[in-house]
Amino acid sequence: MNKLPFLSVLAILAGAGAIQAAPLKVASLSTVLSDFARNIGGDQVQVEEIVKGGVDPHDFQPSPGDVEKVSGADIVLASGKGIEGYLSKLEEGAGGARKFVDVGDKIGASLQLEEEGKLIDDPHWWHSTANAGKAVNVVRDAFIAAAPASRDAFTAGAAAYGAKLDDLDKAIKLKVAELARNKRKLVTSHDAFQYFARDYGFKIYPIEGASTADEPSTRKVAELLETIQKEKVKAVFFEHTLNPKVITQITKETGAKVGGELYADGLGAPGGDAATYAGMMRHNARTIVDALK
Amino acid sequence: MVVVFALAGVPVWRLTRPAAAVAASVEEAPASQPAAPLEVEADFAPAPAGFQVCHLDRPVLAGSGPLAHFAGRWAATLPPEGVDLVLTARWPPGTARAAARLIVRLSDGRRAEKSFWAGEDGSLTEVFGVPGTP
């Protein structure tokens, strides 16, 4: 057989530059990780958001269509630390855990929360820009392992985004410096901001526990009312999942105002100011500081 | 290579040289609370075009070149949680490797200090945490 035409075609393609590989198919179970993936991968990745902006990951359950999308992906990014209660079933349905990347597990040590008498890992690691930087490195390494030919692109993307995270951390520190340290007391719906509190010097008084499914007891609400009055907390912050009667009781009995909406469990809807990780963090910092000043 | 390293050390060397002190602006503490004065010092290499150290947007120390060392007394009530000071400084564009060092001496003898580097645009904005009473 004359191989010359085939070899000629190959030579032309090689001469034109490297043959363009298909983008890496990434399925993401976290809106934060979707944003990281796009920033790291650029046009070398195609990101499918299984959990979308505005959706509560504590309540999310994958549909058969989601399982199919995950099955077709090269890599699946999971937030980890127990927030995706359905993860093992999803791994089973998608043909195994091999392509799943548990980012939360790989970024290392956690803060711990007490829930129903036992200690659990706080799953809300993304509220620390230091953790975000570690997560970016985990995602970068996973991308490189899956598509080594794009190593340079992924490395450059991660480095550029890491520099943006440093700027973000500095901007948040500057905003928080507008608030006297003795006013850094944060009353929130559920216990999602411990990493933020650690990094920026706040004390958290959560109404619910680590999950939005928790319901505050009467005793817990009474203790919180006493704390808000004693600590002279000016504003409290709620999410839409909290029982509105609890909100009314707290604001009526303490005089504290509603400080605004915080994004606790992921990014906001597309087009909003919390549609990206940086946007979400800036929104939360600004909302908290301006309400407590 | 030795010359490069030696030149890189010049800003750090300049920070440790004694230089003239300049009286600083002072933020007064509320009269009803006892104030424990803090000594605030700022050193620059080279001398800045201008700088301010602020607490909750109120100046604690401010000044400009050609002097490079500034000191003042801040009559503040240091809360148990401590305070955050914000240092902003600027140098003429193109100034290579400008640096600043902030030192706060507390009335109980403790001392907090930190060095900062300006960006390529010749500006610097940083938060400096002062610990509270133990």
PDB file of C-alpha atoms in Angstrom, chain A residues 170, chain B residues 44-51 88-100 117-125:
ATOM      1  CA  LYS A 170      -5.811  41.660  50.396  1.00  0.00           C
TER       2      LYS A 170
ATOM      3  CA  PHE B  44      10.847  53.921  54.497  1.00  0.00           C
ATOM      4  CA  ALA B  45      13.465  53.115  51.890  1.00  0.00           C
ATOM      5  CA  PRO B  46      13.599  55.328  49.910  1.00  0.00           C
ATOM      6  CA  ALA B  47      11.705  58.267  51.428  1.00  0.00           C
ATOM      7  CA  PRO B  48       8.084  58.213  50.279  1.00  0.00           C
ATOM      8  CA  ALA B  49       6.258  60.916  48.360  1.00  0.00           C
ATOM      9  CA  GLY B  50       3.606  60.577  51.053  1.00  0.00           C
ATOM     10  CA  PHE B  51       2.143  58.113  53.538  1.00  0.00           C
ATOM     11  CA  THR B  88      -0.829  53.556  52.544  1.00  0.00           C
ATOM     12  CA  ALA B  89       2.282  54.955  50.925  1.00  0.00           C
ATOM     13  CA  ARG B  90       3.355  56.102  47.495  1.00  0.00           C
ATOM     14  CA  TRP B  91       6.610  56.674  45.695  1.00  0.00           C
ATOM     15  CA  PRO B  92       7.304  58.236  42.280  1.00  0.00           C
ATOM     16  CA  PRO B  93       6.492  55.773  39.441  1.00  0.00           C
ATOM     17  CA  GLY B  94       9.515  53.694  38.541  1.00  0.00           C
ATOM     18  CA  THR B  95      10.948  53.649  42.077  1.00  0.00           C
ATOM     19  CA  ALA B  96      12.646  50.281  42.373  1.00  0.00           C
ATOM     20  CA  ARG B  97      11.846  47.975  45.304  1.00  0.00           C
ATOM     21  CA  ALA B  98      10.447  50.571  47.724  1.00  0.00           C
ATOM     22  CA  ALA B  99       9.917  49.230  51.233  1.00  0.00           C
ATOM     23  CA  ALA B 100       8.304  50.271  54.489  1.00  0.00           C
ATOM     24  CA  TRP B 117       7.106  45.985  49.792  1.00  0.00           C
ATOM     25  CA  ALA B 118       5.527  48.400  47.338  1.00  0.00           C
ATOM     26  CA  GLY B 119       4.129  47.224  44.009  1.00  0.00           C
ATOM     27  CA  GLU B 120       5.638  48.037  40.627  1.00  0.00           C
ATOM     28  CA  ASP B 121       3.396  51.093  40.384  1.00  0.00           C
ATOM     29  CA  GLY B 122       5.123  52.621  43.424  1.00  0.00           C
ATOM     30  CA  SER B 123       2.157  52.286  45.772  1.00  0.00           C
ATOM     31  CA  LEU B 124       1.552  50.290  48.908  1.00  0.00           C
ATOM     32  CA  THR B 125      -1.628  49.592  50.880  1.00  0.00           C
TER      33      THR B 125
END
